[in-house]
XYZ file of C-alpha atoms in Angstrom:
367
model
C 0.000 0.000 0.000
C 1.576 3.255 -1.138
C -0.959 5.595 0.462
C -2.385 5.703 3.963
C -6.104 4.880 3.766
C -8.912 7.359 4.249
C -11.925 6.065 6.134
C -15.031 6.880 4.091
C -17.316 6.173 7.053
C -16.358 7.010 10.615
C -18.445 8.474 13.422
C -18.580 10.741 16.422
C -19.907 10.027 19.872
C -22.051 13.085 20.477
C -21.051 14.621 23.838
C -23.651 15.725 26.416
C -23.579 19.339 25.203
C -23.892 18.548 21.484
C -27.577 19.370 21.132
C -28.342 21.397 24.264
C -25.699 24.030 23.519
C -26.403 24.346 19.801
C -30.132 23.879 19.293
C -32.564 26.727 18.667
C -33.873 28.194 21.954
C -37.448 27.111 21.212
C -36.364 23.455 21.324
C -33.766 23.635 24.109
C -36.021 22.235 26.827
C -36.656 19.190 24.633
C -33.161 18.788 23.201
C -31.667 15.286 23.156
C -29.676 14.899 26.354
C -27.533 12.351 28.095
C -28.854 10.639 31.201
C -27.196 8.212 33.616
C -28.860 5.056 34.881
C -27.034 3.283 37.734
C -27.484 -0.071 35.985
C -27.859 0.662 32.284
C -25.154 3.318 32.196
C -25.137 6.505 30.127
C -27.639 6.941 27.335
C -29.172 9.612 25.155
C -32.821 10.369 25.816
C -34.718 11.851 22.866
C -38.195 13.250 23.543
C -40.723 11.760 21.169
C -38.874 8.437 20.849
C -39.769 5.456 22.997
C -36.293 3.927 23.151
C -33.124 5.385 24.615
C -29.779 5.364 22.828
C -26.990 3.692 24.850
C -23.566 5.228 24.320
C -21.719 1.943 24.752
C -21.865 0.476 21.230
C -21.271 3.884 19.649
C -17.805 3.698 21.211
C -17.089 -0.025 21.264
C -14.138 -0.038 18.859
C -11.282 -2.261 19.972
C -13.201 -4.008 22.731
C -13.239 -7.824 22.754
C -16.404 -9.285 21.250
C -17.436 -10.871 24.539
C -17.372 -7.458 26.246
C -19.685 -5.643 23.812
C -22.904 -4.647 25.529
C -25.638 -2.034 25.399
C -25.459 -1.436 29.155
C -23.024 -0.217 31.740
C -20.923 2.300 29.814
C -20.065 5.717 31.190
C -19.335 8.607 28.876
C -16.021 9.518 30.481
C -14.754 5.963 29.875
C -15.382 6.040 26.103
C -12.914 6.824 23.323
C -12.206 10.529 23.805
C -11.602 10.808 20.072
C -15.332 10.402 19.601
C -15.805 14.077 20.464
C -12.311 15.549 20.926
C -10.548 16.356 17.652
C -7.017 16.326 19.082
C -7.560 12.921 20.645
C -9.018 11.764 17.345
C -5.709 12.444 15.590
C -3.978 10.018 17.937
C -6.667 7.415 17.211
C -6.109 7.854 13.481
C -2.343 7.542 13.812
C -2.633 4.402 15.918
C -4.769 2.828 13.186
C -2.635 4.077 10.303
C -5.481 6.163 8.883
C -4.784 9.432 7.075
C -8.227 11.019 7.463
C -11.906 10.258 8.049
C -15.309 11.266 6.717
C -17.557 11.774 9.721
C -21.114 10.544 10.286
C -23.209 10.949 13.468
C -24.314 8.341 16.007
C -27.343 9.781 17.794
C -28.071 11.573 14.524
C -28.628 8.222 12.833
C -31.484 7.443 15.214
C -32.874 10.961 14.857
C -33.459 10.238 11.162
C -36.514 8.239 12.231
C -38.038 10.853 14.546
C -41.674 11.479 13.625
C -41.644 15.223 14.386
C -40.103 16.841 11.316
C -39.709 20.255 12.954
C -37.915 18.741 15.911
C -35.791 16.549 13.679
C -34.603 19.499 11.635
C -33.777 21.531 14.751
C -31.710 18.646 16.133
C -29.868 18.158 12.863
C -29.058 21.846 12.590
C -27.719 21.740 16.155
C -25.591 18.721 15.315
C -24.198 20.479 12.236
C -23.141 23.452 14.352
C -21.358 21.180 16.823
C -19.798 19.096 14.033
C -18.389 22.196 12.365
C -16.390 22.957 15.490
C -15.238 19.347 15.809
C -13.916 19.328 12.238
C -12.185 22.678 12.709
C -10.177 21.067 15.507
C -8.290 18.851 13.039
C -8.325 20.467 9.598
C -7.220 18.209 6.785
C -7.780 15.057 8.840
C -11.484 15.204 9.783
C -14.134 15.988 7.165
C -17.767 16.326 8.134
C -20.983 15.338 6.402
C -23.852 17.593 7.396
C -27.334 16.320 8.147
C -30.617 17.473 6.641
C -34.118 16.345 7.566
C -35.355 16.989 3.984
C -38.564 18.291 5.545
C -39.605 19.701 2.172
C -37.870 19.835 -1.189
C -37.422 23.604 -1.003
C -36.077 23.454 2.523
C -33.865 20.497 1.657
C -32.185 22.589 -1.029
C -31.704 25.383 1.505
C -30.147 22.864 3.892
C -27.733 21.665 1.204
C -26.597 25.229 0.595
C -26.039 25.743 4.319
C -24.153 22.460 4.571
C -21.881 23.550 1.747
C -21.353 26.987 3.305
C -20.350 25.364 6.613
C -17.495 23.588 4.884
C -18.897 20.052 4.917
C -17.998 17.655 2.110
C -21.371 15.967 1.678
C -24.841 15.540 3.153
C -26.445 12.632 4.984
C -30.150 12.145 4.265
C -32.802 10.324 6.301
C -34.151 7.109 4.849
C -37.560 8.729 4.365
C -38.050 12.409 3.423
C -40.775 14.713 4.692
C -42.942 14.781 1.583
C -43.698 11.900 -0.781
C -40.661 9.656 -1.406
C -37.333 10.070 -3.160
C -38.624 8.513 -6.396
C -41.038 11.432 -6.903
C -40.263 13.934 -9.655
C -40.673 16.717 -7.099
C -37.134 15.878 -5.931
C -35.527 16.612 -9.297
C -34.574 20.179 -8.197
C -33.076 18.714 -5.013
C -30.870 16.289 -6.946
C -29.806 19.078 -9.295
C -28.909 21.288 -6.344
C -26.687 18.548 -4.931
C -24.934 18.218 -8.298
C -24.507 21.972 -8.677
C -23.085 22.268 -5.154
C -20.768 19.298 -5.644
C -22.210 17.493 -2.621
C -22.366 13.680 -2.617
C -25.500 12.472 -0.809
C -25.258 9.644 1.719
C -27.721 7.088 2.990
C -26.434 5.291 6.078
C -27.725 2.050 7.543
C -30.158 2.309 10.469
C -31.642 5.577 9.213
C -34.767 3.988 7.720
C -37.741 2.829 9.757
C -37.592 -0.490 7.912
C -34.103 -1.603 8.995
C -34.015 -1.417 12.767
C -32.780 -4.000 15.254
C -35.897 -4.041 17.422
C -38.067 -6.829 15.988
C -36.070 -9.629 14.375
C -37.464 -12.987 13.399
C -35.891 -15.591 15.636
C -32.746 -14.832 17.648
C -31.931 -11.140 17.923
C -28.608 -11.581 16.109
C -30.640 -12.299 12.957
C -31.527 -8.600 12.870
C -27.901 -7.726 12.138
C -28.234 -9.338 8.727
C -31.239 -7.212 7.807
C -29.910 -3.735 8.555
C -28.656 -3.258 4.998
C -32.139 -3.723 3.546
C -33.176 -0.108 4.004
C -30.246 1.055 1.900
C -30.865 -1.580 -0.755
C -34.470 -0.450 -1.069
C -33.400 3.174 -1.502
C -30.796 2.358 -4.140
C -33.211 0.205 -6.119
C -35.854 2.907 -5.921
C -33.494 5.576 -7.246
C -32.296 3.378 -10.106
C -35.678 2.065 -11.240
C -37.320 5.486 -10.870
C -34.860 6.924 -13.381
C -33.289 9.373 -10.920
C -29.765 8.663 -12.186
C -30.969 8.651 -15.802
C -32.268 12.199 -15.350
C -29.310 13.285 -13.201
C -26.253 11.455 -14.525
C -23.820 13.468 -12.405
C -25.583 12.691 -9.123
C -23.364 10.802 -6.655
C -25.009 8.729 -3.914
C -23.117 6.968 -1.126
C -24.412 3.749 0.388
C -22.742 3.887 3.804
C -21.871 0.896 5.990
C -24.149 -1.546 4.177
C -21.158 -3.582 2.942
C -20.583 -4.208 -0.777
C -19.982 -7.901 -1.329
C -23.656 -8.336 -2.235
C -23.536 -5.743 -5.018
C -22.650 -8.029 -7.986
C -25.681 -10.246 -7.437
C -27.915 -7.264 -6.667
C -26.929 -5.642 -9.951
C -27.543 -8.886 -11.829
C -30.929 -9.254 -10.135
C -31.877 -5.679 -11.041
C -31.111 -6.324 -14.698
C -33.084 -9.576 -14.631
C -36.101 -7.840 -13.110
C -35.903 -5.061 -15.682
C -35.575 -7.348 -18.703
C -38.123 -9.923 -17.640
C -40.673 -8.185 -15.419
C -40.772 -4.444 -16.023
C -43.918 -4.582 -18.183
C -46.264 -6.295 -15.758
C -44.576 -4.688 -12.724
C -44.873 -1.268 -14.378
C -41.226 -0.333 -14.325
C -39.944 2.857 -15.925
C -38.218 2.710 -19.298
C -34.535 3.417 -18.773
C -31.929 4.478 -21.309
C -29.408 1.992 -19.898
C -29.578 -1.184 -17.864
C -30.134 -0.736 -14.122
C -26.685 -2.146 -13.338
C -25.097 0.588 -15.454
C -26.582 3.290 -13.227
C -25.617 1.376 -10.097
C -22.070 0.944 -11.392
C -21.612 4.636 -12.213
C -23.606 6.652 -9.673
C -23.485 4.649 -6.447
C -20.508 4.560 -4.086
C -20.349 1.953 -1.331
C -18.493 2.000 1.988
C -17.559 -1.092 3.983
C -15.175 -2.025 6.757
C -14.720 -5.762 7.320
C -16.079 -7.201 4.058
C -13.797 -9.819 2.543
C -16.215 -10.450 -0.335
C -16.170 -6.805 -1.377
C -12.459 -7.037 -2.127
C -12.830 -10.491 -3.686
C -15.478 -9.312 -6.141
C -14.061 -5.825 -6.768
C -13.656 -6.620 -10.461
C -17.319 -7.632 -10.748
C -18.458 -4.116 -9.873
C -16.875 -0.741 -10.518
C -13.906 -0.776 -8.135
C -13.709 3.002 -8.552
C -16.935 3.217 -6.520
C -15.798 1.075 -3.582
C -14.535 2.904 -0.482
C -13.027 1.287 2.580
C -13.966 2.565 6.032
C -12.935 1.915 9.631
C -16.309 2.763 11.281
C -14.415 4.127 14.298
C -15.419 4.371 17.122
C -18.461 2.082 16.641
C -18.575 -1.515 17.804
C -18.232 -2.872 14.245
C -14.986 -0.954 13.690
C -11.734 -2.535 12.539
C -9.801 -0.109 14.795
C -7.046 -0.498 15.983
C -6.327 -3.433 13.658
C -7.330 -1.879 10.331
C -3.900 -2.389 8.781
C -4.004 -6.104 9.576
C -7.515 -6.479 8.182
C -6.614 -4.555 5.036
C -3.453 -6.596 4.470
C -5.355 -9.877 4.807
C -8.226 -8.887 2.547
C -6.371 -7.024 -0.233
C -3.361 -9.280 -0.826
C -4.754 -10.462 -4.187
C -5.340 -6.952 -5.558
C -3.000 -4.861 -7.668
C -1.489 -1.815 -6.008
C -3.576 0.455 -8.236
C -6.902 -1.175 -7.345
C -5.976 -1.330 -3.676
C -5.059 2.350 -3.585
C -8.264 3.301 -5.342
C -10.460 1.506 -2.807
C -8.461 2.674 0.214
C -7.662 6.245 -0.819
C -8.221 7.546 -4.339
C -11.967 6.953 -4.657
C -12.923 8.784 -1.484
C -10.366 11.538 -2.110
C -11.739 12.216 -5.598
C -15.392 11.972 -4.546
C -15.035 14.547 -1.787
C -12.280 16.634 -3.332
C -9.739 16.129 -0.568
C -6.017 15.416 -0.536
C -4.301 13.900 2.491
C -0.815 12.454 2.882
């Protein structure tokens, strides 16, 4: 490997003051806040949501598998790099990572809040906090702002604000505020993203359909289903002709792995060729897999099959990630994982997946 990797999907652990100190005054009394339970440990409480958000798994990187738990963690015992930019630099250096693109933790859950006004206020507060976090380590930490996409017009305004705040992309909720993303009313929104040069991200666990709460059978079975929300969004965008109408639009499928993509693309083409007439599919100028191959970027951390099948997709759209400091992270052993899983690849392909693709997508340069 000739270049230190850039993580295309890492996270923060929102500190207790993240929302309270940065939210609009009208929402301050109801801002998401951290609470301590003597048994369950520290957790975020979000008014309007029935479940709390334990901080433990959002900072479980490097812990032995048998120690991972949703209870018992205290904020001061977590990875300080989750909210402290200077400490984050040490975490990056320990893992051999040059830089990271930053997603939220609590903000992922907020994507499914039913109150759109509240959701937008929380996301704006998070963006204000995130801006300061990124400014603490310029050139090494790059933020992705959040938007609630409450309306199309407001979503465009949010994208402009996200760009003005110096963020490199925008993270969208799995479901927007009006209609769905396949509607033609979103064409101006997609065009705005293209004009602003902002890649748009959909992260796992930000759709109401891919939660961990109600699995069939043992609870671990739910882990296998959390990529479904992203798959549904990608298929919707392709079959609805969004990429046909907006060929320069770049969408990031974050943390849903990528080893499944070759079969998914094949299945899309089969559905289009064989079933689009009776299933009322849109007429596309190219095959569905062509749009997937060109317009969709995919992040993954520990996905051996993604590297194995890199030549069966567009390897220039694959982007490695560490997922630090979450419990699924490869930190602090990312270099070992990368070495094991990329040994069969050429140096050029390896560098593209680990560095070049994310650098070119977001317009960053790190050494």
